[in-house]
XYZ file of C-alpha atoms in Angstrom:
652
model
C 78.624 72.027 7.413
C 79.828 71.192 3.393
C 76.929 69.033 1.869
C 77.833 65.418 2.786
C 76.048 62.288 3.135
C 75.822 62.913 6.680
C 73.745 66.346 6.098
C 72.355 65.670 2.231
C 68.841 66.855 2.615
C 65.939 65.149 1.128
C 64.115 66.009 -2.153
C 59.740 65.476 -1.937
C 59.799 61.887 -2.885
C 56.356 62.191 -5.533
C 59.267 64.799 -7.487
C 61.746 61.982 -7.989
C 58.742 59.288 -7.791
C 58.438 56.149 -10.463
C 56.232 54.170 -11.037
C 56.924 50.623 -10.022
C 58.131 48.573 -13.064
C 55.219 45.770 -13.826
C 55.992 42.451 -15.909
C 58.099 39.706 -15.154
C 62.113 40.541 -14.587
C 64.872 39.485 -16.514
C 66.273 36.052 -16.211
C 69.758 37.865 -13.801
C 70.970 35.780 -11.461
C 72.569 37.532 -8.666
C 76.190 37.468 -7.302
C 76.628 34.012 -4.905
C 76.776 34.218 -1.035
C 79.625 36.339 -0.569
C 81.451 38.335 2.314
C 78.870 41.586 1.082
C 75.834 39.049 -1.231
C 73.405 37.403 0.688
C 75.050 39.612 4.069
C 74.514 42.355 6.109
C 76.969 45.391 5.943
C 77.350 47.871 8.931
C 78.841 51.450 8.172
C 81.202 52.164 10.996
C 82.213 55.733 11.173
C 85.336 55.007 13.819
C 85.912 58.286 13.926
C 85.792 59.667 18.264
C 88.646 60.581 19.298
C 89.749 62.638 22.861
C 91.975 64.516 24.172
C 94.433 62.878 25.813
C 93.693 59.147 23.898
C 97.254 59.211 22.061
C 95.280 59.905 18.622
C 97.534 61.464 16.022
C 94.329 64.307 15.355
C 94.272 65.153 19.708
C 91.233 66.348 20.092
C 87.614 65.337 21.080
C 86.845 64.209 17.002
C 83.239 64.194 15.907
C 81.949 64.601 19.385
C 81.767 68.179 19.962
C 82.053 70.985 17.772
C 85.103 72.782 18.740
C 87.597 69.677 19.419
C 89.700 71.656 20.951
C 87.443 72.281 23.862
C 85.580 68.928 26.117
C 82.116 68.160 24.687
C 79.660 69.872 26.515
C 75.534 70.565 26.188
C 76.654 74.117 25.149
C 79.234 72.294 22.211
C 77.824 69.543 21.613
C 78.532 67.248 18.084
C 76.289 64.165 18.833
C 72.447 63.304 18.860
C 72.706 60.464 21.352
C 74.507 59.171 23.949
C 76.207 56.131 23.729
C 75.899 53.202 26.494
C 79.033 53.727 29.186
C 79.118 50.326 30.622
C 81.466 48.043 28.646
C 84.278 50.743 27.780
C 87.144 50.051 30.430
C 88.838 53.481 29.026
C 87.163 56.368 29.229
C 87.036 60.133 28.920
C 85.766 62.981 31.015
C 83.820 65.311 29.463
C 82.131 69.198 30.474
C 78.407 67.299 30.475
C 76.653 67.817 33.681
C 76.266 63.918 35.793
C 74.037 61.722 34.704
C 70.786 61.662 35.695
C 72.023 58.739 37.898
C 75.135 60.845 39.267
C 77.499 59.324 37.166
C 80.173 61.427 35.563
C 79.222 61.816 32.097
C 82.252 60.284 29.986
C 82.887 58.878 26.777
C 84.900 56.668 24.596
C 87.663 56.791 21.933
C 87.337 55.209 18.773
C 91.093 55.222 18.938
C 91.443 53.010 21.965
C 91.759 48.924 20.091
C 89.061 47.894 23.303
C 86.494 50.318 22.206
C 87.289 48.919 18.742
C 87.139 45.410 19.712
C 84.003 45.734 21.686
C 81.992 47.226 18.873
C 83.445 43.847 16.342
C 82.140 42.180 19.437
C 78.614 43.111 19.514
C 78.641 42.812 15.356
C 79.994 39.483 16.724
C 76.959 38.843 19.094
C 74.627 40.455 16.589
C 74.846 39.061 13.478
C 76.802 42.020 11.527
C 78.571 39.853 8.875
C 80.726 43.160 7.217
C 81.728 46.530 8.409
C 82.273 49.433 5.853
C 85.438 51.025 7.567
C 84.279 55.232 6.276
C 88.106 56.647 4.850
C 87.255 60.608 4.060
C 90.105 62.070 2.122
C 93.882 61.123 4.261
C 95.158 63.491 2.787
C 95.018 65.984 6.056
C 95.237 66.584 9.549
C 92.684 63.861 9.754
C 94.919 61.416 7.480
C 97.439 59.879 10.301
C 94.228 59.170 12.579
C 92.250 57.405 10.260
C 95.191 55.283 8.960
C 95.714 53.970 12.649
C 91.905 53.359 12.662
C 92.298 51.199 9.553
C 95.039 49.269 11.479
C 92.718 48.696 14.843
C 89.750 47.873 12.575
C 91.715 45.311 10.412
C 92.402 42.894 14.238
C 89.403 43.447 15.623
C 87.587 41.848 12.773
C 90.608 39.321 12.790
C 89.689 38.607 16.208
C 86.213 38.505 16.510
C 85.457 36.367 12.460
C 84.248 39.304 11.130
C 85.458 41.026 7.861
C 85.801 44.883 6.716
C 86.881 46.969 3.806
C 87.632 50.011 2.412
C 84.630 52.435 1.875
C 86.196 55.764 0.091
C 83.552 58.550 1.335
C 84.977 61.374 -1.938
C 82.559 64.248 -0.563
C 85.171 67.448 -0.488
C 87.972 65.487 -1.743
C 89.154 68.471 -4.421
C 92.225 65.519 -5.489
C 89.532 62.662 -5.661
C 90.793 60.971 -8.935
C 94.671 60.658 -7.914
C 95.022 60.522 -4.671
C 91.913 57.699 -4.150
C 94.216 55.591 -6.405
C 97.376 56.521 -4.837
C 95.701 56.153 -1.067
C 94.926 52.543 -2.264
C 98.265 51.716 -3.961
C 100.282 53.447 -1.622
C 98.693 52.300 1.696
C 94.665 50.236 1.764
C 95.443 47.822 -0.446
C 97.672 46.262 2.062
C 95.421 45.473 3.987
C 93.726 43.348 1.593
C 95.934 40.906 2.600
C 94.346 39.508 5.680
C 91.675 37.154 6.031
C 89.059 39.654 7.455
C 89.436 41.546 4.208
C 85.838 41.039 2.235
C 85.976 39.622 -0.718
C 83.125 39.229 -2.957
C 83.345 36.201 -6.480
C 86.894 36.142 -5.144
C 87.420 39.977 -5.000
C 88.667 42.770 -2.537
C 85.668 44.797 -2.266
C 86.040 48.079 -2.325
C 83.287 51.219 -1.844
C 83.237 55.034 -3.269
C 80.344 56.750 -1.938
C 79.486 60.222 -3.254
C 79.610 59.581 -7.402
C 76.664 61.398 -8.909
C 75.358 63.585 -5.919
C 73.889 66.950 -7.233
C 76.018 69.028 -4.801
C 78.892 71.871 -5.243
C 81.088 68.795 -2.190
C 80.576 65.770 -5.377
C 81.267 68.309 -8.730
C 83.016 65.677 -10.811
C 81.912 65.327 -14.062
C 80.859 61.575 -15.566
C 84.073 60.807 -17.539
C 86.029 61.323 -14.259
C 83.847 59.225 -11.676
C 83.545 56.222 -15.148
C 87.707 56.049 -14.632
C 88.274 55.715 -11.292
C 85.523 53.005 -11.341
C 87.243 51.348 -13.898
C 90.391 51.991 -12.488
C 89.498 49.735 -9.077
C 88.420 47.373 -11.130
C 91.256 47.032 -13.710
C 92.879 46.306 -9.680
C 90.905 43.572 -9.679
C 88.036 44.735 -7.026
C 84.282 44.477 -7.076
C 83.885 47.970 -6.360
C 79.855 49.289 -4.588
C 79.079 52.256 -5.542
C 77.029 54.597 -2.835
C 74.677 56.687 -4.697
C 71.867 58.963 -4.879
C 68.397 57.167 -4.334
C 67.835 59.076 -8.158
C 70.350 56.709 -9.584
C 68.423 56.046 -11.872
C 66.271 58.738 -13.184
C 68.966 61.031 -13.013
C 66.514 63.127 -11.556
C 66.525 64.620 -7.476
C 69.871 64.433 -5.545
C 71.736 62.514 -8.683
C 72.946 64.537 -11.655
C 71.455 63.450 -15.116
C 73.962 62.224 -17.310
C 75.404 59.682 -14.836
C 73.794 56.158 -15.936
C 76.900 54.608 -17.342
C 79.164 55.344 -14.440
C 76.027 53.913 -12.116
C 75.782 50.627 -14.498
C 79.854 50.262 -14.155
C 79.510 49.323 -10.621
C 80.009 45.351 -9.639
C 77.389 46.597 -6.328
C 74.989 49.749 -5.695
C 73.923 50.993 -2.789
C 71.452 53.494 -2.791
C 71.547 56.569 0.365
C 68.225 56.719 2.138
C 69.903 58.737 5.159
C 67.000 62.072 5.718
C 64.743 60.617 2.220
C 62.711 58.501 5.481
C 61.444 59.017 8.689
C 58.493 56.474 9.427
C 57.451 53.162 8.003
C 54.808 54.761 5.898
C 58.007 56.840 3.993
C 59.767 53.733 3.608
C 56.362 51.863 2.075
C 56.568 54.637 -0.409
C 60.239 54.011 -1.409
C 59.862 50.754 -1.854
C 57.230 51.268 -4.071
C 57.958 54.105 -6.050
C 62.097 53.500 -6.209
C 62.893 50.046 -4.715
C 61.119 47.595 -6.939
C 62.162 49.698 -9.966
C 66.093 49.802 -8.728
C 65.826 45.908 -8.439
C 65.005 45.636 -12.076
C 67.398 47.587 -13.315
C 69.856 45.572 -11.022
C 68.748 42.815 -12.261
C 68.763 43.440 -16.131
C 72.236 44.814 -15.921
C 74.038 42.218 -13.922
C 74.758 44.300 -10.764
C 73.335 43.579 -7.082
C 71.546 45.223 -5.214
C 72.342 46.840 -1.489
C 69.952 49.266 -0.214
C 69.659 51.375 2.998
C 68.615 50.286 5.697
C 68.194 52.727 8.680
C 67.693 52.902 12.860
C 65.906 56.337 12.690
C 67.101 59.296 14.018
C 67.312 59.735 17.917
C 66.464 63.109 17.960
C 63.610 63.013 15.675
C 62.045 60.523 17.418
C 61.922 58.529 14.311
C 62.476 54.954 15.757
C 58.837 54.342 17.175
C 60.638 51.030 19.121
C 62.014 49.083 16.272
C 58.706 49.354 14.288
C 60.674 51.784 11.820
C 63.905 49.920 10.973
C 62.028 46.207 10.816
C 60.092 47.878 8.788
C 62.584 48.773 6.239
C 64.132 45.271 6.792
C 60.659 43.373 5.649
C 60.433 45.747 2.523
C 64.541 44.870 1.534
C 63.703 41.678 2.119
C 60.465 41.450 -0.022
C 62.473 43.418 -2.698
C 64.904 40.566 -3.247
C 67.681 42.919 -2.475
C 71.349 40.669 -2.322
C 72.345 42.476 0.648
C 71.556 45.237 2.884
C 73.718 48.304 4.264
C 72.821 49.350 7.434
C 73.667 53.168 8.355
C 75.178 53.075 10.450
C 77.018 51.311 13.251
C 78.306 53.950 15.324
C 76.540 57.253 13.982
C 75.991 58.969 16.940
C 76.142 62.432 15.008
C 73.574 61.076 13.820
C 71.603 59.733 15.415
C 71.004 57.113 13.805
C 73.154 54.108 15.319
C 72.825 50.297 16.282
C 75.570 50.208 18.559
C 74.516 50.232 22.303
C 73.448 53.494 23.517
C 71.370 55.134 26.731
C 68.208 53.442 27.702
C 66.871 56.355 30.145
C 67.622 59.351 31.457
C 69.897 58.044 33.752
C 72.657 57.347 31.662
C 72.404 60.452 29.834
C 74.041 63.880 30.830
C 71.492 65.580 32.887
C 69.479 69.015 31.257
C 71.675 68.209 28.058
C 68.252 67.833 25.553
C 69.990 64.337 24.668
C 67.180 61.988 24.153
C 67.892 58.401 25.040
C 66.026 55.045 24.232
C 62.878 55.282 25.719
C 61.872 58.559 23.867
C 58.561 57.076 23.561
C 57.483 55.334 26.307
C 58.887 52.235 25.202
C 61.598 50.407 27.736
C 64.892 49.476 24.923
C 67.906 47.905 26.496
C 70.870 49.716 25.202
C 71.289 46.264 22.755
C 68.423 46.425 21.732
C 69.109 48.071 17.880
C 71.779 45.770 17.597
C 69.050 42.600 18.048
C 67.031 43.607 15.687
C 69.722 43.554 13.429
C 70.769 39.977 13.791
C 66.867 39.151 13.480
C 66.534 41.594 10.044
C 69.885 39.565 9.010
C 67.682 36.443 9.373
C 65.171 37.286 6.878
C 67.415 38.241 5.017
C 69.562 35.087 4.853
C 65.892 33.322 4.971
C 66.706 31.634 8.747
C 63.417 33.316 9.919
C 60.460 33.483 7.474
C 59.927 36.841 5.570
C 57.607 39.084 8.404
C 55.708 42.427 8.465
C 55.812 41.893 11.852
C 58.684 42.604 14.298
C 59.709 39.589 16.013
C 62.471 41.397 17.835
C 60.967 42.195 22.200
C 62.713 46.002 23.315
C 63.444 44.354 26.358
C 64.644 40.786 26.465
C 62.882 38.613 28.586
C 63.275 38.720 32.060
C 64.682 42.148 32.173
C 63.187 45.370 34.050
C 64.953 45.623 36.768
C 66.618 49.281 36.573
C 67.491 49.666 40.338
C 70.955 49.652 41.153
C 73.259 48.968 43.558
C 74.869 51.443 46.059
C 78.038 52.716 45.429
C 80.576 51.071 47.730
C 81.959 52.462 50.872
C 85.201 52.118 52.617
C 87.877 52.294 49.965
C 91.363 52.421 51.338
C 94.603 50.971 50.297
C 95.734 47.924 51.623
C 98.961 47.716 50.367
C 101.603 49.125 48.117
C 104.723 47.900 45.935
C 106.754 49.507 43.033
C 104.690 48.655 40.613
C 101.001 47.704 42.380
C 98.551 49.268 44.543
C 95.895 46.893 46.527
C 92.361 47.865 47.419
C 89.625 46.553 49.940
C 86.404 48.254 50.132
C 83.195 47.512 51.665
C 80.384 45.577 49.680
C 77.491 46.835 48.181
C 74.029 46.260 48.113
C 71.112 46.132 45.368
C 67.367 44.978 45.380
C 68.016 41.664 42.886
C 71.881 41.394 44.343
C 75.280 42.755 43.295
C 77.481 40.467 40.720
C 81.001 42.462 40.525
C 82.695 45.467 40.670
C 84.733 48.071 38.603
C 88.165 49.194 39.356
C 88.653 52.628 38.029
C 91.875 54.005 37.479
C 91.768 58.050 37.328
C 93.806 58.689 34.326
C 94.062 62.661 33.607
C 90.020 64.349 32.962
C 89.228 59.962 32.485
C 89.259 57.171 34.220
C 90.327 53.341 33.107
C 88.628 50.020 33.893
C 91.808 48.131 35.822
C 89.501 45.280 36.921
C 86.618 43.757 37.958
C 86.307 41.406 40.463
C 83.574 39.793 42.164
C 85.058 40.668 45.955
C 85.897 43.789 47.183
C 89.537 43.654 47.189
C 91.094 43.967 43.917
C 95.482 44.257 43.261
C 96.387 46.742 40.696
C 99.352 45.620 39.126
C 101.362 46.792 36.076
C 102.230 50.247 37.371
C 105.351 52.438 37.414
C 107.617 53.339 40.319
C 107.724 56.465 42.933
C 104.578 57.820 40.720
C 101.314 58.810 42.468
C 98.041 57.120 41.417
C 94.310 57.531 42.312
C 91.606 54.712 42.413
C 87.102 54.952 42.342
C 85.500 51.270 42.641
C 81.653 51.219 41.118
C 79.432 47.937 41.862
C 76.990 46.091 38.775
C 74.032 44.179 38.974
C 72.762 41.203 36.519
C 70.788 43.265 34.456
C 73.664 45.832 33.686
C 72.922 48.861 36.140
C 75.907 50.199 37.882
C 76.656 51.947 41.008
C 77.165 55.786 41.528
C 81.152 56.049 42.301
C 82.632 55.777 45.894
C 85.296 57.814 47.318
C 88.286 58.775 45.458
C 91.853 57.077 47.232
C 95.284 57.924 46.010
C 98.548 56.195 46.527
C 102.228 56.553 45.544
C 103.815 53.402 44.594
C 107.426 51.948 45.959
C 111.076 52.921 44.107
C 111.952 50.963 41.984
C 115.996 49.011 41.778
C 118.017 50.437 39.363
C 118.955 46.851 38.198
C 115.407 46.681 36.923
C 114.450 46.719 32.722
C 111.220 48.675 32.402
C 111.463 48.415 28.607
C 111.027 43.702 28.501
C 108.063 43.216 26.636
C 106.293 46.865 26.384
C 104.772 47.840 23.919
C 107.043 49.260 20.650
C 106.854 51.406 17.950
C 108.744 52.661 15.024
C 109.147 54.178 11.824
C 110.022 51.423 9.044
C 111.369 47.875 9.388
C 113.159 45.863 6.669
C 111.763 41.867 6.607
C 111.251 40.099 9.691
C 113.394 42.767 12.057
C 110.286 44.323 13.246
C 110.402 46.931 16.341
C 109.223 43.809 19.173
C 112.557 42.378 18.698
C 114.062 44.903 20.432
C 111.881 44.363 23.654
C 111.515 40.160 23.353
C 114.759 39.825 26.359
C 116.864 38.302 23.219
C 120.013 39.615 21.835
C 119.876 37.383 18.879
C 117.235 39.318 17.397
C 117.294 43.050 16.263
C 115.112 45.404 15.053
C 116.603 46.936 11.502
C 114.472 50.191 9.969
C 114.499 50.422 6.053
C 118.311 50.557 4.141
C 119.126 54.493 3.742
C 116.284 55.486 4.808
C 117.517 57.744 7.757
C 116.614 59.458 9.902
C 114.853 56.091 11.655
C 113.392 55.956 14.827
C 112.457 53.060 17.618
C 110.061 54.155 19.808
C 109.204 51.743 23.701
C 105.920 52.468 26.041
C 107.264 52.081 29.832
C 103.143 51.358 31.054
C 103.362 54.617 32.265
C 105.225 58.027 33.004
C 108.183 57.417 35.418
C 111.697 58.190 36.106
C 113.841 56.980 33.477
C 117.869 56.565 34.131
C 119.650 55.714 31.368
C 119.361 53.495 28.270
C 121.452 50.405 27.458
C 121.285 49.568 23.461
C 123.186 46.231 21.675
C 123.755 45.061 19.150
C 124.001 41.107 18.598
C 126.776 39.099 19.738
C 128.260 37.138 17.102
C 131.984 38.346 15.410
C 129.825 39.083 12.483
C 129.078 42.008 13.532
C 131.616 44.457 12.778
C 132.505 47.390 14.833
C 130.162 50.646 13.636
C 128.993 53.701 15.582
C 125.707 54.682 15.468
C 124.336 58.679 15.399
C 121.174 58.040 17.857
C 119.526 61.146 20.003
C 116.598 60.656 22.747
C 113.436 61.912 23.344
C 110.202 61.308 25.578
C 106.852 62.253 25.996
C 104.737 61.556 28.308
C 101.644 61.800 26.675
C 102.982 59.948 23.196
C 102.048 62.974 20.717
C 104.654 65.646 22.421
C 108.166 64.573 22.387
C 111.010 66.662 24.093
C 114.882 65.705 23.881
C 116.554 64.187 26.458
C 119.963 63.414 25.082
C 120.790 65.171 22.066
C 122.586 63.857 18.882
C 125.803 61.822 19.240
C 127.725 58.553 18.449
C 127.317 55.441 20.023
C 130.044 52.651 19.282
C 128.806 49.262 19.548
C 132.773 47.270 19.276
C 131.676 43.067 19.722
C 134.857 42.792 21.464
C 133.378 44.503 24.655
C 129.682 43.134 24.320
C 128.174 45.412 21.060
C 126.942 47.423 23.911
C 126.218 51.413 24.725
C 124.613 52.817 27.270
C 122.849 56.345 26.960
C 122.429 58.536 30.671
C 119.566 60.513 30.641
C 119.355 63.766 32.562
C 118.516 63.836 36.741
C 114.910 65.082 35.846
C 114.566 62.671 32.980
C 110.652 61.448 33.720
C 108.464 59.773 30.349
C 106.114 57.157 29.848
C 107.376 56.945 25.721
C 110.985 57.177 24.328
C 112.090 57.348 20.906
C 115.456 56.681 19.515
C 115.839 58.827 16.726
C 118.550 57.316 14.366
C 120.360 59.800 11.297
C 123.506 57.458 10.661
C 125.154 53.946 11.298
C 128.985 53.740 10.205
C 128.087 49.590 9.319
C 125.055 49.442 7.249
C 122.751 52.256 6.281
C 120.077 52.176 8.709
C 119.362 51.986 12.736
C 119.736 48.611 14.337
C 118.955 47.673 17.157
C 119.085 43.937 19.434
C 118.181 45.318 22.726
C 116.594 48.345 23.645
C 116.573 49.106 27.662
C 115.470 51.291 30.369
C 116.406 51.529 33.757
C 115.263 54.194 36.850
C 119.015 54.429 37.252
């Protein structure tokens, strides 16, 4: 991999150290508290995907070296294993089972539930703001990164967190023009969100990578300064993710960039690879952080140093002592904010997100270490809790202290014995849209608190219910379709049992007069004004979807929830006589995974006449089977756009 902030190696600290500045600092007043000043910001990658998750990238993105193949012991790209107990949709890997016998599954960042879970953890643990990493989007990764921005926005809004776009310029050849275009055409739209971070009344943007002394960051100072000033000209508060030797222009920094660095509103020097223990942190505090803070004070710049938990695989964490020493040093230096690197960086092993506690929940023989690697038991959420206390110290809610107040395991913990596996799983009934299950109770040394019902999905599984009793009905299923399920038990300490046996069932046939698309999720190529795609499945004949005008081809898509037989599509337009007769030219395609579509009915003209109900029916082939149905419009004699009031789908 080319040199980037993920692999940027430390230079010898002694070679770049400078003496601490003595004397009185200037009277610079830091910016008032906002969404980054006085706050804990976490770097959020959001870049893990799995084959079968529906992401446009369609690969094991960042989980494995070869993204086309499931991650395994020989195809590994991570240094730590996530704690998987709170993800309702997981994906089967090619690793051996966990030490406790459970299958080795991973999450996809593309699942909204994953992002929601992460932002819930942020909410619960004092992580105020998430910096969404955005690498060059003009590549095959671009569509997935665009979607992740929308998912992060949704989760931030739902959980009362803030977020901002953090551009990483690493390896971005046409950065100067393309970064500006990306902000103008795509990312600036997110500043309309109530959750978008603002500082000093301005939307926050970070640019990481200017001034690094390597071939992956080749731009001269004038080019970098132009980009910084352009974003400031757009009314943004601009943060610089810069080399740690930015002030001296030595070591990892190019010389002659001080004017660029001083143009930023806030500076956040990178520390991953520079420190690995508490003594390193003290050295950097004395030789870098203290003079950095003085320089920022003198030049009216806010300072946001990095704090990292340490690489699990490098045994750096010292059950939290390493991270706490950094919190102590950064608060006592007077930093305006703190940047946690990172929230979900399982690739570097520097994640604070929940992580496997013991070898019982890591793949057998994988060589991956758990949080107890130094012999001290740590709960999966320990580094989130540590971050919460570090944030309290930054905000003056607890006193400055070099003694870590956070315990690795919450008092009252210590139960590590999982329940027994549920037994006797059987199908007790089924309809066209549901399967009922029952099983015998598990046992536990303390007590079983509930069960998780898993629906097998391809090579992975999804949790579809969490009952407390020994029966559950899975609803919302497709008719005439086979399904498989298994059940696990859990106790109050979060221990999860091995899986029960797996059972299968086929749902009953669906009557042909049920609209399968009603109130189902939709997507679109575009829409104009308030005429979004959801109007086409809301059951209201007076609302409608309309695409952008004069921009054929355009498409409208519905997700039926599961792959199933589909017999016909009925399309309507609003009934008022003001809608004159028109003919729309369209085709119908289908997909079972949302990424690979095949044509079901080729392009043809369909006439909508108010005198006969403004409706058209498209009969599908007898073999048609799909979860996603897409209409592609290429012409309309009544208006230069695709138009649909109701998009109805029937089994026959």
